């Protein structure tokens, strides 16, 4: 688990009577900033069952009250949002600890450096019985940049700064937020590219042999709406055209460069922020394939990728009088100018595609040529 003894007791190294902007404190040294304060309660009839309400600029916010985790929320599409959780307060001093996390910062666009993150200005409020409100925005707040696990470099197998991993438990903690995992693995045999499948994890960060391979968030799935079996890129472009993989994670596989790997054993370290199942993580190799087709007008074109791969690129497409063979196709004496765009519209993002090749499909006017045209295609899976 992420060591949190100091932050659960509200101990930070920066203090202010205001809610500060996250980037100004972290300086991009970490995705994480702790906001901590305390509140004294002397009337539990009003405050024993309350609501903690936090206005934040995003991107994700976790909450703890008196060392008890109360849950997390995240912004939709990068917008600011309101974090609301039911809390139980006790007589005396109550410690409120909030962990704000970013998932990448804007690096282009007008005034991108002025886009705020974190609980910048708040407000942070407690809502008690009969909507009695206590504003904590000008309380004395303590701040701490980053995770203790980051400071101890838990992701680096060569670091030994106060690091003690639990290797004796027969059960791997599953679904536990703020958990560090470490596993050893052998590099897959061969020279093909390697990917790691993070299906089953929640949200966090991954390292291989101390090298970051990026943030992951496979529990964030796209909308189930907006995809269709047909795809036509013709006409005005809009980003919703030809969507694929609706209802799937925005990213599931992550590239692991072979230059990161040792010949013998390797170390994978995960920081799981919201809870997941690391037992489903798998390494595998990827074969990047090239397939070709060369068919006459009136024939059926069929392209198919194997092992669940999809057509990712149309390297060559020419309807007319193409020359050459797979790997060395070239244009002939004439071709339809929309050859590539027609094939892209029919095949990109699909594991297989097929259609009858006709002059009409490629908008070739009657009388342009009396010869039988051919379509030559080379694609990447």
mmCIF file of C-alpha atoms in Angstrom:
data_model
loop_
_atom_site.group_PDB
_atom_site.id
_atom_site.type_symbol
_atom_site.label_atom_id
_atom_site.label_comp_id
_atom_site.label_asym_id
_atom_site.label_seq_id
_atom_site.Cartn_x
_atom_site.Cartn_y
_atom_site.Cartn_z
ATOM 1 C CA UNK A 1 0.000 0.000 0.000
ATOM 2 C CA UNK A 2 1.063 3.603 -0.503
ATOM 3 C CA UNK A 3 2.557 4.816 2.828
ATOM 4 C CA UNK A 4 0.136 7.498 4.096
ATOM 5 C CA UNK A 5 0.791 7.858 7.808
ATOM 6 C CA UNK A 6 1.926 11.473 7.509
ATOM 7 C CA UNK A 7 -0.825 12.644 5.156
ATOM 8 C CA UNK A 8 -3.576 10.870 7.111
ATOM 9 C CA UNK A 9 -2.521 13.005 10.097
ATOM 10 C CA UNK A 10 -2.489 16.174 8.000
ATOM 11 C CA UNK A 11 1.275 16.617 7.978
ATOM 12 C CA UNK A 12 2.574 18.604 5.028
ATOM 13 C CA UNK A 13 5.611 20.779 4.396
ATOM 14 C CA UNK A 14 3.699 23.740 2.914
ATOM 15 C CA UNK A 15 0.952 25.657 4.720
ATOM 16 C CA UNK A 16 -1.469 28.376 3.631
ATOM 17 C CA UNK A 17 -4.864 29.788 4.587
ATOM 18 C CA UNK A 18 -6.100 29.240 1.045
ATOM 19 C CA UNK A 19 -6.593 26.543 -1.578
ATOM 20 C CA UNK A 20 -3.636 26.693 -3.949
ATOM 21 C CA UNK A 21 -3.407 25.772 -7.625
ATOM 22 C CA UNK A 22 -1.848 22.349 -8.145
ATOM 23 C CA UNK A 23 0.735 23.021 -10.878
ATOM 24 C CA UNK A 24 2.198 25.943 -8.938
ATOM 25 C CA UNK A 25 3.144 23.556 -6.131
ATOM 26 C CA UNK A 26 4.008 20.353 -7.978
ATOM 27 C CA UNK A 27 5.934 22.067 -10.808
ATOM 28 C CA UNK A 28 5.131 18.940 -12.841
ATOM 29 C CA UNK A 29 7.314 16.812 -10.544
ATOM 30 C CA UNK A 30 4.330 14.582 -9.756
ATOM 31 C CA UNK A 31 0.732 14.000 -10.809
ATOM 32 C CA UNK A 32 -0.294 14.125 -7.152
ATOM 33 C CA UNK A 33 -0.854 16.848 -4.564
ATOM 34 C CA UNK A 34 -2.205 16.325 -1.041
ATOM 35 C CA UNK A 35 -4.534 18.947 0.488
ATOM 36 C CA UNK A 36 -4.974 18.518 4.265
ATOM 37 C CA UNK A 37 -6.878 20.398 6.950
ATOM 38 C CA UNK A 38 -8.697 19.750 10.222
ATOM 39 C CA UNK A 39 -12.003 20.883 11.665
ATOM 40 C CA UNK A 40 -13.227 20.857 15.270
ATOM 41 C CA UNK A 41 -16.776 19.581 15.848
ATOM 42 C CA UNK A 42 -18.671 20.142 19.095
ATOM 43 C CA UNK A 43 -22.229 19.331 17.967
ATOM 44 C CA UNK A 44 -22.610 15.906 16.374
ATOM 45 C CA UNK A 45 -26.374 16.365 16.065
ATOM 46 C CA UNK A 46 -25.603 18.672 13.127
ATOM 47 C CA UNK A 47 -22.388 17.196 11.748
ATOM 48 C CA UNK A 48 -22.370 13.448 12.481
ATOM 49 C CA UNK A 49 -23.885 12.729 9.055
ATOM 50 C CA UNK A 50 -22.608 15.378 6.673
ATOM 51 C CA UNK A 51 -21.659 15.889 3.048
ATOM 52 C CA UNK A 52 -18.177 16.922 1.988
ATOM 53 C CA UNK A 53 -18.408 19.103 -1.121
ATOM 54 C CA UNK A 54 -15.295 20.129 -3.057
ATOM 55 C CA UNK A 55 -15.194 22.244 -6.201
ATOM 56 C CA UNK A 56 -12.083 21.220 -8.127
ATOM 57 C CA UNK A 57 -10.507 22.024 -11.473
ATOM 58 C CA UNK A 58 -9.687 18.313 -11.931
ATOM 59 C CA UNK A 59 -8.684 15.860 -12.960
ATOM 60 C CA UNK A 60 -9.281 13.238 -10.222
ATOM 61 C CA UNK A 61 -9.929 13.625 -6.496
ATOM 62 C CA UNK A 62 -9.687 11.093 -3.657
ATOM 63 C CA UNK A 63 -10.940 11.788 -0.138
ATOM 64 C CA UNK A 64 -10.143 10.598 3.385
ATOM 65 C CA UNK A 65 -11.776 11.651 6.648
ATOM 66 C CA UNK A 66 -10.114 10.567 9.882
ATOM 67 C CA UNK A 67 -7.918 8.141 7.898
ATOM 68 C CA UNK A 68 -10.964 6.440 6.331
ATOM 69 C CA UNK A 69 -11.154 6.372 2.541
ATOM 70 C CA UNK A 70 -14.431 7.868 1.316
ATOM 71 C CA UNK A 71 -13.955 7.369 -2.433
ATOM 72 C CA UNK A 72 -12.914 9.159 -5.588
ATOM 73 C CA UNK A 73 -14.455 11.043 -8.498
ATOM 74 C CA UNK A 74 -13.044 12.299 -11.788
ATOM 75 C CA UNK A 75 -13.929 14.983 -14.287
ATOM 76 C CA UNK A 76 -15.702 14.284 -17.546
ATOM 77 C CA UNK A 77 -13.697 15.356 -20.589
ATOM 78 C CA UNK A 78 -11.226 17.387 -18.558
ATOM 79 C CA UNK A 79 -13.753 19.845 -17.126
ATOM 80 C CA UNK A 80 -13.945 21.072 -13.553
ATOM 81 C CA UNK A 81 -16.334 19.146 -11.351
ATOM 82 C CA UNK A 82 -17.848 18.933 -7.868
ATOM 83 C CA UNK A 83 -16.742 16.123 -5.577
ATOM 84 C CA UNK A 84 -19.457 15.099 -3.096
ATOM 85 C CA UNK A 85 -19.259 12.307 -0.523
ATOM 86 C CA UNK A 86 -21.159 11.472 2.649
ATOM 87 C CA UNK A 87 -18.943 11.660 5.738
ATOM 88 C CA UNK A 88 -19.323 10.890 9.422
ATOM 89 C CA UNK A 89 -17.703 13.414 11.758
ATOM 90 C CA UNK A 90 -16.918 12.910 15.435
ATOM 91 C CA UNK A 91 -16.733 15.217 18.430
ATOM 92 C CA UNK A 92 -13.372 16.936 18.581
ATOM 93 C CA UNK A 93 -10.780 17.228 15.825
ATOM 94 C CA UNK A 94 -11.481 15.681 12.425
ATOM 95 C CA UNK A 95 -8.738 15.427 9.796
ATOM 96 C CA UNK A 96 -9.723 15.851 6.143
ATOM 97 C CA UNK A 97 -7.199 14.666 3.554
ATOM 98 C CA UNK A 98 -7.741 15.174 -0.165
ATOM 99 C CA UNK A 99 -5.503 13.790 -2.912
ATOM 100 C CA UNK A 100 -5.754 15.597 -6.228
ATOM 101 C CA UNK A 101 -4.367 13.861 -9.323
ATOM 102 C CA UNK A 102 -3.755 15.086 -12.854
ATOM 103 C CA UNK A 103 -3.663 12.861 -15.926
ATOM 104 C CA UNK A 104 -1.531 15.025 -18.177
ATOM 105 C CA UNK A 105 -1.268 18.766 -18.685
ATOM 106 C CA UNK A 106 -2.128 20.887 -21.711
ATOM 107 C CA UNK A 107 0.987 21.830 -23.698
ATOM 108 C CA UNK A 108 -0.479 23.772 -26.601
ATOM 109 C CA UNK A 109 -3.240 26.245 -27.409
ATOM 110 C CA UNK A 110 -3.932 29.806 -26.343
ATOM 111 C CA UNK A 111 -2.970 30.487 -22.716
ATOM 112 C CA UNK A 112 -2.464 26.768 -22.060
ATOM 113 C CA UNK A 113 -0.148 27.590 -19.160
ATOM 114 C CA UNK A 114 -3.013 29.334 -17.368
ATOM 115 C CA UNK A 115 -5.304 26.284 -17.351
ATOM 116 C CA UNK A 116 -5.753 25.526 -13.660
ATOM 117 C CA UNK A 117 -5.705 22.124 -11.979
ATOM 118 C CA UNK A 118 -6.421 20.901 -8.475
ATOM 119 C CA UNK A 119 -8.662 22.483 -5.841
ATOM 120 C CA UNK A 120 -7.707 25.978 -6.921
ATOM 121 C CA UNK A 121 -9.803 28.361 -4.817
ATOM 122 C CA UNK A 122 -12.398 25.714 -3.996
ATOM 123 C CA UNK A 123 -14.653 26.135 -2.218
ATOM 124 C CA UNK A 124 -14.438 23.170 0.152
ATOM 125 C CA UNK A 125 -17.561 22.868 2.296
ATOM 126 C CA UNK A 126 -19.205 20.639 4.865
ATOM 127 C CA UNK A 127 -22.997 20.447 4.562
ATOM 128 C CA UNK A 128 -24.681 19.377 7.790
ATOM 129 C CA UNK A 129 -28.232 18.826 8.998
ATOM 130 C CA UNK A 130 -30.802 21.268 7.586
ATOM 131 C CA UNK A 131 -28.185 22.409 5.033
ATOM 132 C CA UNK A 132 -26.044 24.119 7.651
ATOM 133 C CA UNK A 133 -22.847 24.935 5.753
ATOM 134 C CA UNK A 134 -19.283 25.258 7.007
ATOM 135 C CA UNK A 135 -16.816 26.740 4.495
ATOM 136 C CA UNK A 136 -13.301 25.369 4.953
ATOM 137 C CA UNK A 137 -11.697 27.268 2.074
ATOM 138 C CA UNK A 138 -9.789 29.680 4.319
ATOM 139 C CA UNK A 139 -8.830 27.068 6.900
ATOM 140 C CA UNK A 140 -5.156 26.424 7.464
ATOM 141 C CA UNK A 141 -4.309 23.907 4.741
ATOM 142 C CA UNK A 142 -1.199 21.750 4.635
ATOM 143 C CA UNK A 143 0.207 20.561 1.327
ATOM 144 C CA UNK A 144 2.484 17.755 0.236
ATOM 145 C CA UNK A 145 3.717 17.148 -3.299
ATOM 146 C CA UNK A 146 3.748 13.590 -4.609
ATOM 147 C CA UNK A 147 3.460 10.126 -3.136
ATOM 148 C CA UNK A 148 5.761 8.637 -0.541
ATOM 149 C CA UNK A 149 6.199 5.706 -2.912
ATOM 150 C CA UNK A 150 7.495 8.094 -5.564
ATOM 151 C CA UNK A 151 9.917 9.668 -3.093
ATOM 152 C CA UNK A 152 11.201 6.221 -2.112
ATOM 153 C CA UNK A 153 11.435 5.295 -5.805
ATOM 154 C CA UNK A 154 9.445 2.098 -5.372
ATOM 155 C CA UNK A 155 9.310 1.871 -9.162
ATOM 156 C CA UNK A 156 13.111 1.501 -9.342
ATOM 157 C CA UNK A 157 14.346 -2.029 -8.634
ATOM 158 C CA UNK A 158 17.774 -0.586 -7.781
ATOM 159 C CA UNK A 159 16.396 1.658 -5.031
ATOM 160 C CA UNK A 160 16.691 0.413 -1.454
ATOM 161 C CA UNK A 161 15.601 3.552 0.429
ATOM 162 C CA UNK A 162 13.363 2.158 3.159
ATOM 163 C CA UNK A 163 11.667 -0.209 0.716
ATOM 164 C CA UNK A 164 9.952 -3.278 2.157
ATOM 165 C CA UNK A 165 7.701 -5.316 -0.128
ATOM 166 C CA UNK A 166 5.204 -7.803 1.287
ATOM 167 C CA UNK A 167 6.159 -11.081 -0.375
ATOM 168 C CA UNK A 168 4.733 -13.477 2.225
ATOM 169 C CA UNK A 169 1.004 -12.965 1.751
ATOM 170 C CA UNK A 170 -0.677 -15.864 -0.100
ATOM 171 C CA UNK A 171 -3.259 -13.459 -1.530
ATOM 172 C CA UNK A 172 -2.626 -10.540 -3.864
ATOM 173 C CA UNK A 173 -4.695 -7.493 -2.832
ATOM 174 C CA UNK A 174 -7.338 -6.954 -5.500
ATOM 175 C CA UNK A 175 -9.502 -3.868 -5.880
ATOM 176 C CA UNK A 176 -7.465 -1.928 -3.307
ATOM 177 C CA UNK A 177 -6.803 1.730 -4.154
ATOM 178 C CA UNK A 178 -3.385 3.313 -3.576
ATOM 179 C CA UNK A 179 -1.520 0.013 -3.903
ATOM 180 C CA UNK A 180 1.966 -0.674 -5.255
ATOM 181 C CA UNK A 181 2.587 -4.005 -6.995
ATOM 182 C CA UNK A 182 5.853 -5.557 -8.134
ATOM 183 C CA UNK A 183 6.345 -8.651 -10.290
ATOM 184 C CA UNK A 184 9.217 -10.268 -12.140
ATOM 185 C CA UNK A 185 8.968 -11.639 -15.661
ATOM 186 C CA UNK A 186 11.099 -12.969 -18.463
ATOM 187 C CA UNK A 187 11.142 -11.143 -21.769
ATOM 188 C CA UNK A 188 9.125 -12.897 -24.489
ATOM 189 C CA UNK A 189 11.341 -14.791 -26.897
ATOM 190 C CA UNK A 190 12.183 -13.367 -30.314
ATOM 191 C CA UNK A 191 12.610 -9.918 -31.814
ATOM 192 C CA UNK A 192 8.994 -8.898 -32.395
ATOM 193 C CA UNK A 193 7.662 -5.825 -30.539
ATOM 194 C CA UNK A 194 6.400 -6.437 -26.992
ATOM 195 C CA UNK A 195 3.201 -5.083 -25.450
ATOM 196 C CA UNK A 196 1.727 -5.463 -21.987
ATOM 197 C CA UNK A 197 -2.025 -5.947 -21.634
ATOM 198 C CA UNK A 198 -3.430 -3.959 -18.683
ATOM 199 C CA UNK A 199 -6.992 -5.246 -18.970
ATOM 200 C CA UNK A 200 -8.413 -5.572 -15.456
ATOM 201 C CA UNK A 201 -6.466 -2.708 -13.934
ATOM 202 C CA UNK A 202 -8.115 0.526 -12.830
ATOM 203 C CA UNK A 203 -5.995 3.661 -13.130
ATOM 204 C CA UNK A 204 -2.363 4.292 -12.346
ATOM 205 C CA UNK A 205 1.224 4.298 -13.582
ATOM 206 C CA UNK A 206 3.549 1.521 -14.764
ATOM 207 C CA UNK A 207 7.317 1.051 -14.890
ATOM 208 C CA UNK A 208 9.499 -1.679 -16.414
ATOM 209 C CA UNK A 209 12.991 -1.934 -14.914
ATOM 210 C CA UNK A 210 12.581 1.608 -13.609
ATOM 211 C CA UNK A 211 11.528 3.023 -16.996
ATOM 212 C CA UNK A 212 8.099 4.633 -17.126
ATOM 213 C CA UNK A 213 5.849 3.179 -19.818
ATOM 214 C CA UNK A 214 3.099 5.662 -18.993
ATOM 215 C CA UNK A 215 -0.125 6.196 -17.152
ATOM 216 C CA UNK A 216 -2.867 3.631 -17.645
ATOM 217 C CA UNK A 217 -6.647 3.865 -17.215
ATOM 218 C CA UNK A 218 -8.321 0.811 -18.814
ATOM 219 C CA UNK A 219 -11.321 1.115 -16.493
ATOM 220 C CA UNK A 220 -12.243 4.266 -18.431
ATOM 221 C CA UNK A 221 -14.332 2.897 -21.298
ATOM 222 C CA UNK A 222 -15.698 4.734 -24.279
ATOM 223 C CA UNK A 223 -19.405 5.203 -24.885
ATOM 224 C CA UNK A 224 -21.267 2.214 -26.279
ATOM 225 C CA UNK A 225 -22.931 4.555 -28.780
ATOM 226 C CA UNK A 226 -21.508 5.989 -31.987
ATOM 227 C CA UNK A 227 -20.077 2.939 -33.761
ATOM 228 C CA UNK A 228 -21.573 1.207 -36.790
ATOM 229 C CA UNK A 229 -20.725 -1.701 -39.051
ATOM 230 C CA UNK A 230 -20.553 0.593 -42.073
ATOM 231 C CA UNK A 231 -17.973 3.319 -42.587
ATOM 232 C CA UNK A 232 -17.854 6.072 -45.205
ATOM 233 C CA UNK A 233 -15.320 8.899 -44.936
ATOM 234 C CA UNK A 234 -16.703 10.720 -47.961
ATOM 235 C CA UNK A 235 -18.172 14.179 -47.484
ATOM 236 C CA UNK A 236 -17.457 16.692 -44.745
ATOM 237 C CA UNK A 237 -15.118 15.419 -42.042
ATOM 238 C CA UNK A 238 -16.361 15.186 -38.468
ATOM 239 C CA UNK A 239 -14.515 13.371 -35.688
ATOM 240 C CA UNK A 240 -17.444 11.013 -35.074
ATOM 241 C CA UNK A 241 -17.068 9.388 -38.511
ATOM 242 C CA UNK A 242 -16.091 5.710 -38.537
ATOM 243 C CA UNK A 243 -15.682 5.304 -34.784
ATOM 244 C CA UNK A 244 -14.594 1.836 -33.679
ATOM 245 C CA UNK A 245 -14.325 -0.131 -30.415
ATOM 246 C CA UNK A 246 -17.261 1.572 -28.689
ATOM 247 C CA UNK A 247 -17.646 0.362 -25.107
ATOM 248 C CA UNK A 248 -13.949 -0.575 -24.887
ATOM 249 C CA UNK A 249 -11.044 0.937 -22.902
ATOM 250 C CA UNK A 250 -9.481 3.990 -24.518
ATOM 251 C CA UNK A 251 -6.145 2.163 -24.245
ATOM 252 C CA UNK A 252 -5.373 -1.369 -23.134
ATOM 253 C CA UNK A 253 -2.012 -2.382 -24.638
ATOM 254 C CA UNK A 254 1.217 -0.516 -23.880
ATOM 255 C CA UNK A 255 4.462 -0.844 -25.814
ATOM 256 C CA UNK A 256 7.502 -2.079 -23.875
ATOM 257 C CA UNK A 257 10.685 -1.280 -25.853
ATOM 258 C CA UNK A 258 13.071 -4.227 -25.921
ATOM 259 C CA UNK A 259 15.840 -1.767 -25.028
ATOM 260 C CA UNK A 260 14.221 -1.523 -21.558
ATOM 261 C CA UNK A 261 14.575 -5.269 -20.975
ATOM 262 C CA UNK A 262 17.281 -7.497 -19.546
ATOM 263 C CA UNK A 263 18.223 -10.858 -21.000
ATOM 264 C CA UNK A 264 17.213 -12.673 -17.811
ATOM 265 C CA UNK A 265 14.668 -11.353 -15.289
ATOM 266 C CA UNK A 266 12.813 -8.048 -15.503
ATOM 267 C CA UNK A 267 10.695 -6.076 -13.034
ATOM 268 C CA UNK A 268 7.234 -4.610 -13.575
ATOM 269 C CA UNK A 269 6.025 -2.098 -10.968
ATOM 270 C CA UNK A 270 2.473 -0.750 -10.885
ATOM 271 C CA UNK A 271 0.975 2.022 -8.810
ATOM 272 C CA UNK A 272 -2.745 1.232 -8.815
ATOM 273 C CA UNK A 273 -4.638 4.366 -7.838
ATOM 274 C CA UNK A 274 -8.284 3.272 -7.803
ATOM 275 C CA UNK A 275 -8.129 -0.524 -7.496
ATOM 276 C CA UNK A 276 -7.737 -3.306 -10.034
ATOM 277 C CA UNK A 277 -6.658 -6.898 -10.573
ATOM 278 C CA UNK A 278 -2.970 -7.220 -11.520
ATOM 279 C CA UNK A 279 -3.336 -10.983 -12.023
ATOM 280 C CA UNK A 280 -4.794 -10.293 -15.469
ATOM 281 C CA UNK A 281 -1.703 -8.397 -16.689
ATOM 282 C CA UNK A 282 0.030 -10.213 -19.566
ATOM 283 C CA UNK A 283 3.049 -9.622 -21.788
ATOM 284 C CA UNK A 284 2.870 -10.664 -25.429
ATOM 285 C CA UNK A 285 4.567 -10.074 -28.737
ATOM 286 C CA UNK A 286 2.956 -8.355 -31.704
ATOM 287 C CA UNK A 287 3.475 -9.364 -35.300
ATOM 288 C CA UNK A 288 3.098 -6.445 -37.670
ATOM 289 C CA UNK A 289 1.877 -7.966 -40.922
ATOM 290 C CA UNK A 290 1.524 -6.759 -44.484
ATOM 291 C CA UNK A 291 -1.173 -8.207 -46.745
ATOM 292 C CA UNK A 292 -1.824 -7.510 -50.404
ATOM 293 C CA UNK A 293 -4.488 -8.025 -53.024
ATOM 294 C CA UNK A 294 -4.559 -7.513 -56.794
ATOM 295 C CA UNK A 295 -7.984 -8.108 -58.340
ATOM 296 C CA UNK A 296 -9.696 -7.315 -61.636
ATOM 297 C CA UNK A 297 -12.732 -5.107 -62.010
ATOM 298 C CA UNK A 298 -15.880 -7.078 -61.208
ATOM 299 C CA UNK A 299 -14.128 -9.390 -58.744
ATOM 300 C CA UNK A 300 -14.538 -9.507 -54.967
ATOM 301 C CA UNK A 301 -11.709 -7.971 -52.919
ATOM 302 C CA UNK A 302 -11.120 -9.687 -49.560
ATOM 303 C CA UNK A 303 -8.590 -8.542 -46.942
ATOM 304 C CA UNK A 304 -8.238 -10.171 -43.517
ATOM 305 C CA UNK A 305 -5.853 -9.729 -40.572
ATOM 306 C CA UNK A 306 -5.128 -12.556 -38.143
ATOM 307 C CA UNK A 307 -5.039 -12.931 -34.340
ATOM 308 C CA UNK A 308 -7.452 -10.095 -33.623
ATOM 309 C CA UNK A 309 -5.365 -7.467 -35.429
ATOM 310 C CA UNK A 310 -7.019 -4.760 -37.498
ATOM 311 C CA UNK A 311 -6.098 -2.956 -40.686
ATOM 312 C CA UNK A 312 -4.243 0.113 -39.435
ATOM 313 C CA UNK A 313 -2.779 1.615 -42.621
ATOM 314 C CA UNK A 314 -3.349 1.544 -46.374
ATOM 315 C CA UNK A 315 0.208 1.625 -47.695
ATOM 316 C CA UNK A 316 -0.796 1.501 -51.357
ATOM 317 C CA UNK A 317 -4.054 1.492 -53.281
ATOM 318 C CA UNK A 318 -4.512 2.093 -56.986
ATOM 319 C CA UNK A 319 -7.574 1.382 -59.126
ATOM 320 C CA UNK A 320 -6.648 1.567 -62.784
ATOM 321 C CA UNK A 321 -3.579 -0.050 -64.342
ATOM 322 C CA UNK A 322 -1.255 -0.667 -61.362
ATOM 323 C CA UNK A 323 2.096 -2.377 -61.922
ATOM 324 C CA UNK A 324 4.353 -4.583 -59.819
ATOM 325 C CA UNK A 325 3.657 -7.035 -57.049
ATOM 326 C CA UNK A 326 3.208 -7.116 -53.263
ATOM 327 C CA UNK A 327 5.942 -5.011 -51.693
ATOM 328 C CA UNK A 328 6.694 -3.135 -54.910
ATOM 329 C CA UNK A 329 3.364 -1.922 -56.303
ATOM 330 C CA UNK A 330 3.432 1.303 -58.344
ATOM 331 C CA UNK A 331 0.956 3.390 -60.298
ATOM 332 C CA UNK A 332 0.332 2.579 -63.939
ATOM 333 C CA UNK A 333 -0.639 4.776 -66.873
ATOM 334 C CA UNK A 334 -3.902 5.816 -65.226
ATOM 335 C CA UNK A 335 -5.734 5.481 -61.918
ATOM 336 C CA UNK A 336 -8.767 6.768 -60.059
ATOM 337 C CA UNK A 337 -7.670 9.709 -57.916
ATOM 338 C CA UNK A 338 -9.768 8.531 -54.961
ATOM 339 C CA UNK A 339 -8.317 4.998 -54.931
ATOM 340 C CA UNK A 340 -6.736 5.220 -51.487
ATOM 341 C CA UNK A 341 -9.582 7.096 -49.774
ATOM 342 C CA UNK A 342 -12.170 4.551 -50.978
ATOM 343 C CA UNK A 343 -10.170 1.631 -49.578
ATOM 344 C CA UNK A 344 -9.482 3.514 -46.332
ATOM 345 C CA UNK A 345 -13.187 4.191 -45.861
ATOM 346 C CA UNK A 346 -13.994 0.514 -46.322
ATOM 347 C CA UNK A 347 -11.155 -1.122 -44.396
ATOM 348 C CA UNK A 348 -9.356 1.011 -41.789
ATOM 349 C CA UNK A 349 -9.967 -0.193 -38.231
ATOM 350 C CA UNK A 350 -11.488 -3.520 -39.294
ATOM 351 C CA UNK A 351 -10.083 -7.018 -38.924
ATOM 352 C CA UNK A 352 -11.424 -7.873 -42.381
ATOM 353 C CA UNK A 353 -13.129 -6.078 -45.234
ATOM 354 C CA UNK A 354 -14.425 -6.904 -48.668
ATOM 355 C CA UNK A 355 -16.272 -5.372 -51.605
ATOM 356 C CA UNK A 356 -16.924 -5.880 -55.323
ATOM 357 C CA UNK A 357 -14.491 -3.761 -57.351
ATOM 358 C CA UNK A 358 -16.330 -1.542 -59.865
ATOM 359 C CA UNK A 359 -15.618 1.655 -61.795
ATOM 360 C CA UNK A 360 -18.709 3.174 -60.185
ATOM 361 C CA UNK A 361 -17.277 2.600 -56.730
ATOM 362 C CA UNK A 362 -14.228 4.670 -57.670
ATOM 363 C CA UNK A 363 -16.271 7.312 -59.523
ATOM 364 C CA UNK A 364 -14.593 6.582 -62.880
ATOM 365 C CA UNK A 365 -16.722 8.257 -65.624
ATOM 366 C CA UNK A 366 -17.951 6.141 -68.513
ATOM 367 C CA UNK A 367 -15.699 6.322 -71.551
ATOM 368 C CA UNK A 368 -12.486 7.110 -69.647
ATOM 369 C CA UNK A 369 -11.127 3.690 -70.594
ATOM 370 C CA UNK A 370 -12.467 0.591 -72.268
ATOM 371 C CA UNK A 371 -9.889 -1.711 -70.689
ATOM 372 C CA UNK A 372 -10.581 -3.869 -67.665
ATOM 373 C CA UNK A 373 -9.269 -2.016 -64.609
ATOM 374 C CA UNK A 374 -7.562 -3.639 -61.641
ATOM 375 C CA UNK A 375 -7.248 -2.709 -57.985
ATOM 376 C CA UNK A 376 -3.916 -3.301 -56.228
ATOM 377 C CA UNK A 377 -3.841 -2.884 -52.444
ATOM 378 C CA UNK A 378 -1.168 -3.241 -49.769
ATOM 379 C CA UNK A 379 -2.182 -2.780 -46.124
ATOM 380 C CA UNK A 380 -0.664 -3.059 -42.649
ATOM 381 C CA UNK A 381 -2.254 -5.165 -39.924
#
